[in-house]
Amino acid sequence: MDANRQLWDEWTDIHESSDFYDLQSFIRGDENPDERRGPPGVRLRDYEIEEVGDVANKDLLHLQCHFGIDTLSWARLGARVTGVDFSAKAVALARKVAGEIGLEADFVQSNVYDLPDVLTDDFDIVYTSRGALSWLPDIQQWAQVAARFVRPGGFLYVTEAHPVLWVFDDENVEVGELRPKYPYFSHTDPIRFKTQGSYADRAATVQSPYEYGWNHGFGEILTAIVQSGLTIESVREFPFVDWEWPFLERWDDGTYRIPKSAGGELPLFYSVKATKPRR
């Protein structure tokens, strides 16, 4: 995790000026070219805005927020937001972006597991999304921490890449070539990957030699949420991801899916909403 934090510090510098994030467009509040991403200045997906519901005047905690584009998107929709990330550079950039936009937002530097030692508030909504959980070795502890910050009557909302996606080899494969390579279920030892720039810019120069990840099965994630004391209200699985993936085909709606020629589907993304009972 220390190596990953150093990597994300480097990636923050790359991502600030990347076309992938198009930060200046976000700061200006430009209309999104992707019609599935909500109103101008909001980078959230329509389905998550619908499932989370009205956030006006609600307290929202974003775990693993990177430099806060999604966090500040919720702020633009009226939430009082707190973002958390373990990268000092990401937190500094998030604060800078919030200041340039003129949005009130709190950003805290902490890894998820240490957060109860540095934050005492509770929230109407605890939110996490897109490529976050695979950086965490212990899914049970993650769920306990997330639930700790949900106030009674509030909820946890997760939208994330499906564990099935992480199973397949993504090197030297063709579109439609599904080649299982990595574990589906939780595992103690991390999987080590040689760093190749950043997902936002594969040609970028990065000093950190490796990144480390862990997969967690869908049942393990749902069970961890239930055992944390939350009640699952909805679970949805989606046959798409928003990112380019070597073995997936880009469809007309801008999503990436199993090729039409394959004649089948797999769950590639999901969402979960889980509430905390009122006292």
mmCIF file of C-alpha atoms in Angstrom:
data_model
loop_
_atom_site.group_PDB
_atom_site.id
_atom_site.type_symbol
_atom_site.label_atom_id
_atom_site.label_comp_id
_atom_site.label_asym_id
_atom_site.label_seq_id
_atom_site.Cartn_x
_atom_site.Cartn_y
_atom_site.Cartn_z
ATOM 1 C CA MET A 1 0.000 0.000 0.000
ATOM 2 C CA ASP A 2 2.961 2.328 0.569
ATOM 3 C CA ALA A 3 4.139 1.590 -2.969
ATOM 4 C CA ASN A 4 0.645 2.236 -4.303
ATOM 5 C CA ARG A 5 0.462 5.570 -2.483
ATOM 6 C CA GLN A 6 3.742 6.676 -4.064
ATOM 7 C CA LEU A 7 2.376 5.609 -7.437
ATOM 8 C CA TRP A 8 -0.831 7.603 -6.980
ATOM 9 C CA ASP A 9 1.212 10.655 -6.003
ATOM 10 C CA GLU A 10 2.941 10.363 -9.375
ATOM 11 C CA TRP A 11 -0.300 9.662 -11.200
ATOM 12 C CA THR A 12 -1.900 12.784 -9.744
ATOM 13 C CA ASP A 13 0.637 14.964 -11.513
ATOM 14 C CA ILE A 14 -0.062 13.107 -14.767
ATOM 15 C CA HIS A 15 -3.832 13.175 -14.369
ATOM 16 C CA GLU A 16 -4.000 16.903 -13.632
ATOM 17 C CA SER A 17 -3.073 17.726 -17.233
ATOM 18 C CA SER A 18 -4.409 14.610 -18.969
ATOM 19 C CA ASP A 19 -7.019 14.569 -21.715
ATOM 20 C CA PHE A 20 -8.572 11.621 -19.903
ATOM 21 C CA TYR A 21 -9.733 13.835 -17.018
ATOM 22 C CA ASP A 22 -9.953 17.128 -18.955
ATOM 23 C CA LEU A 23 -9.744 18.979 -15.663
ATOM 24 C CA GLN A 24 -10.056 22.494 -17.043
ATOM 25 C CA SER A 25 -13.338 21.601 -18.733
ATOM 26 C CA PHE A 26 -14.604 20.286 -15.401
ATOM 27 C CA ILE A 27 -13.542 23.433 -13.571
ATOM 28 C CA ARG A 28 -15.358 25.585 -16.135
ATOM 29 C CA GLY A 29 -18.478 23.452 -15.745
ATOM 30 C CA ASP A 30 -18.698 22.638 -19.443
ATOM 31 C CA GLU A 31 -21.437 20.424 -20.782
ATOM 32 C CA ASN A 32 -20.399 16.782 -20.891
ATOM 33 C CA PRO A 33 -19.775 15.274 -24.321
ATOM 34 C CA ASP A 34 -21.007 11.971 -22.861
ATOM 35 C CA GLU A 35 -24.766 12.302 -22.465
ATOM 36 C CA ARG A 36 -24.776 9.576 -19.814
ATOM 37 C CA ARG A 37 -22.926 11.764 -17.312
ATOM 38 C CA GLY A 38 -25.496 14.140 -15.951
ATOM 39 C CA PRO A 39 -25.788 17.932 -16.200
ATOM 40 C CA PRO A 40 -22.919 20.305 -17.119
ATOM 41 C CA GLY A 41 -20.034 20.220 -14.659
ATOM 42 C CA VAL A 42 -21.031 16.814 -13.292
ATOM 43 C CA ARG A 43 -19.000 13.724 -14.193
ATOM 44 C CA LEU A 44 -21.274 11.162 -12.532
ATOM 45 C CA ARG A 45 -23.217 8.545 -14.479
ATOM 46 C CA ASP A 46 -26.952 8.977 -14.872
ATOM 47 C CA TYR A 47 -27.735 5.655 -13.213
ATOM 48 C CA GLU A 48 -25.812 6.514 -10.046
ATOM 49 C CA ILE A 49 -27.426 9.962 -9.809
ATOM 50 C CA GLU A 50 -30.789 8.205 -10.082
ATOM 51 C CA GLU A 51 -29.953 5.507 -7.524
ATOM 52 C CA VAL A 52 -28.395 7.869 -4.976
ATOM 53 C CA GLY A 53 -31.245 10.318 -5.366
ATOM 54 C CA ASP A 54 -31.478 13.960 -4.323
ATOM 55 C CA VAL A 55 -28.335 14.955 -2.396
ATOM 56 C CA ALA A 56 -29.234 18.589 -1.744
ATOM 57 C CA ASN A 57 -28.252 19.595 1.810
ATOM 58 C CA LYS A 58 -27.070 16.076 2.610
ATOM 59 C CA ASP A 59 -23.686 15.126 4.036
ATOM 60 C CA LEU A 60 -21.725 12.874 1.674
ATOM 61 C CA LEU A 61 -18.430 11.105 2.321
ATOM 62 C CA HIS A 62 -16.447 9.939 -0.715
ATOM 63 C CA LEU A 63 -13.919 7.215 0.050
ATOM 64 C CA GLN A 64 -10.845 6.937 -2.211
ATOM 65 C CA CYS A 65 -11.764 10.136 -4.013
ATOM 66 C CA HIS A 66 -8.472 10.724 -5.939
ATOM 67 C CA PHE A 67 -8.408 14.463 -6.704
ATOM 68 C CA GLY A 68 -12.108 14.946 -6.186
ATOM 69 C CA ILE A 69 -13.835 15.254 -9.553
ATOM 70 C CA ASP A 70 -16.685 12.932 -8.494
ATOM 71 C CA THR A 71 -16.711 14.446 -5.003
ATOM 72 C CA LEU A 72 -17.111 17.936 -6.403
ATOM 73 C CA SER A 73 -19.711 16.700 -8.868
ATOM 74 C CA TRP A 74 -21.848 15.745 -5.885
ATOM 75 C CA ALA A 75 -21.166 19.185 -4.402
ATOM 76 C CA ARG A 76 -22.439 20.776 -7.598
ATOM 77 C CA LEU A 77 -25.621 18.764 -7.091
ATOM 78 C CA GLY A 78 -26.028 20.303 -3.634
ATOM 79 C CA ALA A 79 -24.308 17.892 -1.231
ATOM 80 C CA ARG A 80 -22.010 18.911 1.616
ATOM 81 C CA VAL A 81 -19.015 16.792 0.689
ATOM 82 C CA THR A 82 -15.960 15.291 2.330
ATOM 83 C CA GLY A 83 -13.434 13.447 0.185
ATOM 84 C CA VAL A 84 -10.806 11.032 1.477
ATOM 85 C CA ASP A 85 -7.690 9.801 -0.289
ATOM 86 C CA PHE A 86 -4.339 8.386 0.818
ATOM 87 C CA SER A 87 -2.339 10.474 -1.675
ATOM 88 C CA ALA A 88 -1.127 13.813 -0.325
ATOM 89 C CA LYS A 89 -0.796 15.188 -3.848
ATOM 90 C CA ALA A 90 -4.329 14.133 -4.756
ATOM 91 C CA VAL A 91 -5.769 15.803 -1.659
ATOM 92 C CA ALA A 92 -3.797 18.993 -2.351
ATOM 93 C CA LEU A 93 -5.046 19.078 -5.934
ATOM 94 C CA ALA A 94 -8.639 18.406 -4.821
ATOM 95 C CA ARG A 95 -8.481 21.388 -2.466
ATOM 96 C CA LYS A 96 -7.026 23.550 -5.240
ATOM 97 C CA VAL A 97 -9.762 22.542 -7.692
ATOM 98 C CA ALA A 98 -12.507 23.185 -5.148
ATOM 99 C CA GLY A 99 -11.055 26.646 -4.528
ATOM 100 C CA GLU A 100 -10.878 27.457 -8.237
ATOM 101 C CA ILE A 101 -14.508 26.438 -8.724
ATOM 102 C CA GLY A 102 -15.629 28.161 -5.534
ATOM 103 C CA LEU A 103 -17.167 25.060 -3.954
ATOM 104 C CA GLU A 104 -17.084 24.289 -0.249
ATOM 105 C CA ALA A 105 -15.598 20.847 0.319
ATOM 106 C CA ASP A 106 -13.447 19.110 2.897
ATOM 107 C CA PHE A 107 -10.631 16.795 1.806
ATOM 108 C CA VAL A 108 -8.829 14.484 4.219
ATOM 109 C CA GLN A 109 -5.606 12.583 3.642
ATOM 110 C CA SER A 110 -5.931 9.044 5.019
ATOM 111 C CA ASN A 111 -6.100 5.502 3.818
ATOM 112 C CA VAL A 112 -9.495 3.910 4.343
ATOM 113 C CA TYR A 113 -8.423 1.687 7.211
ATOM 114 C CA ASP A 114 -7.017 4.561 9.302
ATOM 115 C CA LEU A 115 -9.927 6.911 8.686
ATOM 116 C CA PRO A 116 -11.734 6.280 12.026
ATOM 117 C CA ASP A 117 -8.638 7.690 13.755
ATOM 118 C CA VAL A 118 -8.818 11.011 11.910
ATOM 119 C CA LEU A 119 -12.518 11.598 11.171
ATOM 120 C CA THR A 120 -15.337 11.492 13.715
ATOM 121 C CA ASP A 121 -18.355 12.708 11.726
ATOM 122 C CA ASP A 122 -21.113 10.577 10.271
ATOM 123 C CA PHE A 123 -22.851 11.062 6.948
ATOM 124 C CA ASP A 124 -26.152 10.621 5.150
ATOM 125 C CA ILE A 125 -24.310 8.994 2.227
ATOM 126 C CA VAL A 126 -21.009 7.132 2.039
ATOM 127 C CA TYR A 127 -19.978 6.768 -1.589
ATOM 128 C CA THR A 128 -17.264 4.870 -3.436
ATOM 129 C CA SER A 129 -16.851 4.186 -7.131
ATOM 130 C CA ARG A 130 -14.899 2.945 -10.138
ATOM 131 C CA GLY A 131 -11.628 1.183 -9.573
ATOM 132 C CA ALA A 132 -11.332 1.684 -5.803
ATOM 133 C CA LEU A 133 -11.821 -1.666 -4.086
ATOM 134 C CA SER A 134 -9.105 -3.503 -6.012
ATOM 135 C CA TRP A 135 -6.496 -1.389 -4.191
ATOM 136 C CA LEU A 136 -7.603 -2.723 -0.780
ATOM 137 C CA PRO A 137 -6.360 -6.014 0.722
ATOM 138 C CA ASP A 138 -9.142 -6.536 3.312
ATOM 139 C CA ILE A 139 -12.723 -6.187 2.130
ATOM 140 C CA GLN A 140 -14.235 -6.981 5.537
ATOM 141 C CA GLN A 141 -12.347 -4.152 7.205
ATOM 142 C CA TRP A 142 -13.291 -1.820 4.369
ATOM 143 C CA ALA A 143 -16.988 -2.576 4.927
ATOM 144 C CA GLN A 144 -16.672 -2.039 8.684
ATOM 145 C CA VAL A 145 -15.061 1.358 8.158
ATOM 146 C CA ALA A 146 -17.588 2.412 5.515
ATOM 147 C CA ALA A 147 -20.519 1.389 7.725
ATOM 148 C CA ARG A 148 -18.972 3.224 10.686
ATOM 149 C CA PHE A 149 -19.510 6.535 8.863
ATOM 150 C CA VAL A 150 -23.113 5.934 7.739
ATOM 151 C CA ARG A 151 -25.477 7.664 10.140
ATOM 152 C CA PRO A 152 -28.704 5.878 11.119
ATOM 153 C CA GLY A 153 -31.157 6.183 8.243
ATOM 154 C CA GLY A 154 -28.322 6.866 5.781
ATOM 155 C CA PHE A 155 -26.784 4.545 3.232
ATOM 156 C CA LEU A 156 -23.634 3.250 1.598
ATOM 157 C CA TYR A 157 -23.561 3.433 -2.190
ATOM 158 C CA VAL A 158 -20.956 1.535 -4.191
ATOM 159 C CA THR A 159 -20.629 1.464 -7.963
ATOM 160 C CA GLU A 160 -17.616 -0.440 -9.116
ATOM 161 C CA ALA A 161 -16.027 -2.694 -11.709
ATOM 162 C CA HIS A 162 -17.347 -6.223 -11.307
ATOM 163 C CA PRO A 163 -14.903 -8.800 -9.872
ATOM 164 C CA VAL A 164 -15.468 -10.903 -13.003
ATOM 165 C CA LEU A 165 -13.741 -8.213 -15.063
ATOM 166 C CA TRP A 166 -10.493 -8.444 -13.096
ATOM 167 C CA VAL A 167 -10.156 -12.189 -13.708
ATOM 168 C CA PHE A 168 -9.204 -11.912 -17.375
ATOM 169 C CA ASP A 169 -5.784 -11.313 -18.839
ATOM 170 C CA ASP A 170 -5.573 -7.842 -20.387
ATOM 171 C CA GLU A 171 -2.171 -8.159 -22.035
ATOM 172 C CA ASN A 172 -1.577 -9.391 -25.574
ATOM 173 C CA VAL A 173 -5.220 -10.335 -26.092
ATOM 174 C CA GLU A 174 -7.605 -9.613 -28.937
ATOM 175 C CA VAL A 175 -11.115 -8.194 -28.730
ATOM 176 C CA GLY A 176 -13.391 -11.027 -27.628
ATOM 177 C CA GLU A 177 -10.516 -13.134 -26.264
ATOM 178 C CA LEU A 178 -11.445 -13.979 -22.665
ATOM 179 C CA ARG A 179 -8.476 -15.647 -21.032
ATOM 180 C CA PRO A 180 -8.794 -16.207 -17.249
ATOM 181 C CA LYS A 181 -5.530 -15.400 -15.465
ATOM 182 C CA TYR A 182 -6.142 -13.833 -12.050
ATOM 183 C CA PRO A 183 -7.996 -14.969 -8.896
ATOM 184 C CA TYR A 184 -11.666 -14.159 -8.535
ATOM 185 C CA PHE A 185 -11.897 -14.604 -4.765
ATOM 186 C CA SER A 186 -10.108 -12.628 -2.055
ATOM 187 C CA HIS A 187 -6.438 -13.444 -1.626
ATOM 188 C CA THR A 188 -3.863 -12.390 0.960
ATOM 189 C CA ASP A 189 -0.891 -11.813 -1.325
ATOM 190 C CA PRO A 190 -1.187 -8.884 -3.731
ATOM 191 C CA ILE A 191 -0.972 -9.275 -7.471
ATOM 192 C CA ARG A 192 1.983 -7.277 -8.765
ATOM 193 C CA PHE A 193 1.788 -5.489 -12.102
ATOM 194 C CA LYS A 194 4.630 -3.704 -13.866
ATOM 195 C CA THR A 195 3.682 -0.045 -14.151
ATOM 196 C CA GLN A 196 3.066 1.208 -17.674
ATOM 197 C CA GLY A 197 2.477 4.924 -17.377
ATOM 198 C CA SER A 198 -1.028 5.577 -16.088
ATOM 199 C CA TYR A 199 -4.453 4.378 -17.139
ATOM 200 C CA ALA A 200 -4.969 7.993 -18.233
ATOM 201 C CA ASP A 201 -1.738 8.121 -20.260
ATOM 202 C CA ARG A 202 0.100 4.890 -21.005
ATOM 203 C CA ALA A 203 3.050 6.826 -22.461
ATOM 204 C CA ALA A 204 3.663 8.870 -19.304
ATOM 205 C CA THR A 205 6.960 8.487 -17.454
ATOM 206 C CA VAL A 206 6.504 6.930 -14.004
ATOM 207 C CA GLN A 207 9.261 6.121 -11.512
ATOM 208 C CA SER A 208 7.270 3.661 -9.378
ATOM 209 C CA PRO A 209 8.065 0.258 -10.917
ATOM 210 C CA TYR A 210 4.993 -1.708 -9.778
ATOM 211 C CA GLU A 211 1.380 -1.424 -8.714
ATOM 212 C CA TYR A 212 -0.280 -3.934 -6.397
ATOM 213 C CA GLY A 213 -3.884 -5.109 -6.340
ATOM 214 C CA TRP A 214 -6.352 -7.503 -4.763
ATOM 215 C CA ASN A 215 -9.575 -8.932 -6.130
ATOM 216 C CA HIS A 216 -12.660 -9.715 -4.018
ATOM 217 C CA GLY A 217 -15.546 -11.910 -5.134
ATOM 218 C CA PHE A 218 -18.992 -10.355 -5.509
ATOM 219 C CA GLY A 219 -20.404 -12.585 -2.774
ATOM 220 C CA GLU A 220 -17.538 -11.625 -0.472
ATOM 221 C CA ILE A 221 -18.220 -7.919 -1.018
ATOM 222 C CA LEU A 222 -21.967 -8.268 -0.392
ATOM 223 C CA THR A 223 -21.416 -10.463 2.679
ATOM 224 C CA ALA A 224 -18.929 -7.968 4.130
ATOM 225 C CA ILE A 225 -21.493 -5.182 3.725
ATOM 226 C CA VAL A 226 -24.205 -7.227 5.441
ATOM 227 C CA GLN A 227 -21.888 -8.269 8.280
ATOM 228 C CA SER A 228 -21.015 -4.605 8.859
ATOM 229 C CA GLY A 229 -24.601 -4.058 10.042
ATOM 230 C CA LEU A 230 -26.055 -2.530 6.890
ATOM 231 C CA THR A 231 -29.152 -3.761 5.079
ATOM 232 C CA ILE A 232 -28.808 -4.222 1.339
ATOM 233 C CA GLU A 233 -31.626 -2.440 -0.483
ATOM 234 C CA SER A 234 -30.585 -2.963 -4.098
ATOM 235 C CA VAL A 235 -27.984 -4.760 -6.191
ATOM 236 C CA ARG A 236 -27.583 -4.193 -9.927
ATOM 237 C CA GLU A 237 -25.160 -5.732 -12.385
ATOM 238 C CA PHE A 238 -24.371 -4.085 -15.714
ATOM 239 C CA PRO A 239 -22.970 -5.623 -18.929
ATOM 240 C CA PHE A 240 -20.629 -2.681 -19.607
ATOM 241 C CA VAL A 241 -17.733 -0.587 -18.371
ATOM 242 C CA ASP A 242 -16.953 2.998 -19.335
ATOM 243 C CA TRP A 243 -13.240 2.329 -19.896
ATOM 244 C CA GLU A 244 -11.436 0.973 -22.897
ATOM 245 C CA TRP A 245 -10.455 -2.633 -22.228
ATOM 246 C CA PRO A 246 -8.347 -4.808 -24.561
ATOM 247 C CA PHE A 247 -10.792 -7.709 -24.838
ATOM 248 C CA LEU A 248 -13.957 -5.588 -24.929
ATOM 249 C CA GLU A 249 -15.630 -3.892 -27.890
ATOM 250 C CA ARG A 250 -16.710 -0.267 -27.950
ATOM 251 C CA TRP A 251 -20.442 -0.002 -28.578
ATOM 252 C CA ASP A 252 -22.316 2.907 -30.124
ATOM 253 C CA ASP A 253 -23.321 4.280 -26.711
ATOM 254 C CA GLY A 254 -19.654 4.732 -25.731
ATOM 255 C CA THR A 255 -19.551 1.788 -23.336
ATOM 256 C CA TYR A 256 -17.252 -1.234 -23.629
ATOM 257 C CA ARG A 257 -18.846 -4.679 -23.646
ATOM 258 C CA ILE A 258 -18.396 -8.263 -24.719
ATOM 259 C CA PRO A 259 -18.370 -8.157 -28.551
ATOM 260 C CA LYS A 260 -21.755 -8.545 -30.208
ATOM 261 C CA SER A 261 -20.288 -11.300 -32.338
ATOM 262 C CA ALA A 262 -19.692 -13.384 -29.192
ATOM 263 C CA GLY A 263 -23.430 -13.579 -28.615
ATOM 264 C CA GLY A 264 -23.248 -13.391 -24.831
ATOM 265 C CA GLU A 265 -22.909 -11.087 -21.841
ATOM 266 C CA LEU A 266 -20.982 -10.882 -18.597
ATOM 267 C CA PRO A 267 -21.473 -8.593 -15.599
ATOM 268 C CA LEU A 268 -18.730 -5.980 -15.911
ATOM 269 C CA PHE A 269 -19.942 -3.300 -13.491
ATOM 270 C CA TYR A 270 -22.320 -3.219 -10.534
ATOM 271 C CA SER A 271 -23.963 -1.003 -7.942
ATOM 272 C CA VAL A 272 -25.003 -1.700 -4.356
ATOM 273 C CA LYS A 273 -27.086 0.442 -2.012
ATOM 274 C CA ALA A 274 -27.183 -0.538 1.675
ATOM 275 C CA THR A 275 -28.869 1.361 4.507
ATOM 276 C CA LYS A 276 -28.193 1.630 8.233
ATOM 277 C CA PRO A 277 -31.277 1.026 10.391
ATOM 278 C CA ARG A 278 -32.551 3.957 12.415
ATOM 279 C CA ARG A 279 -32.020 3.628 16.133
#
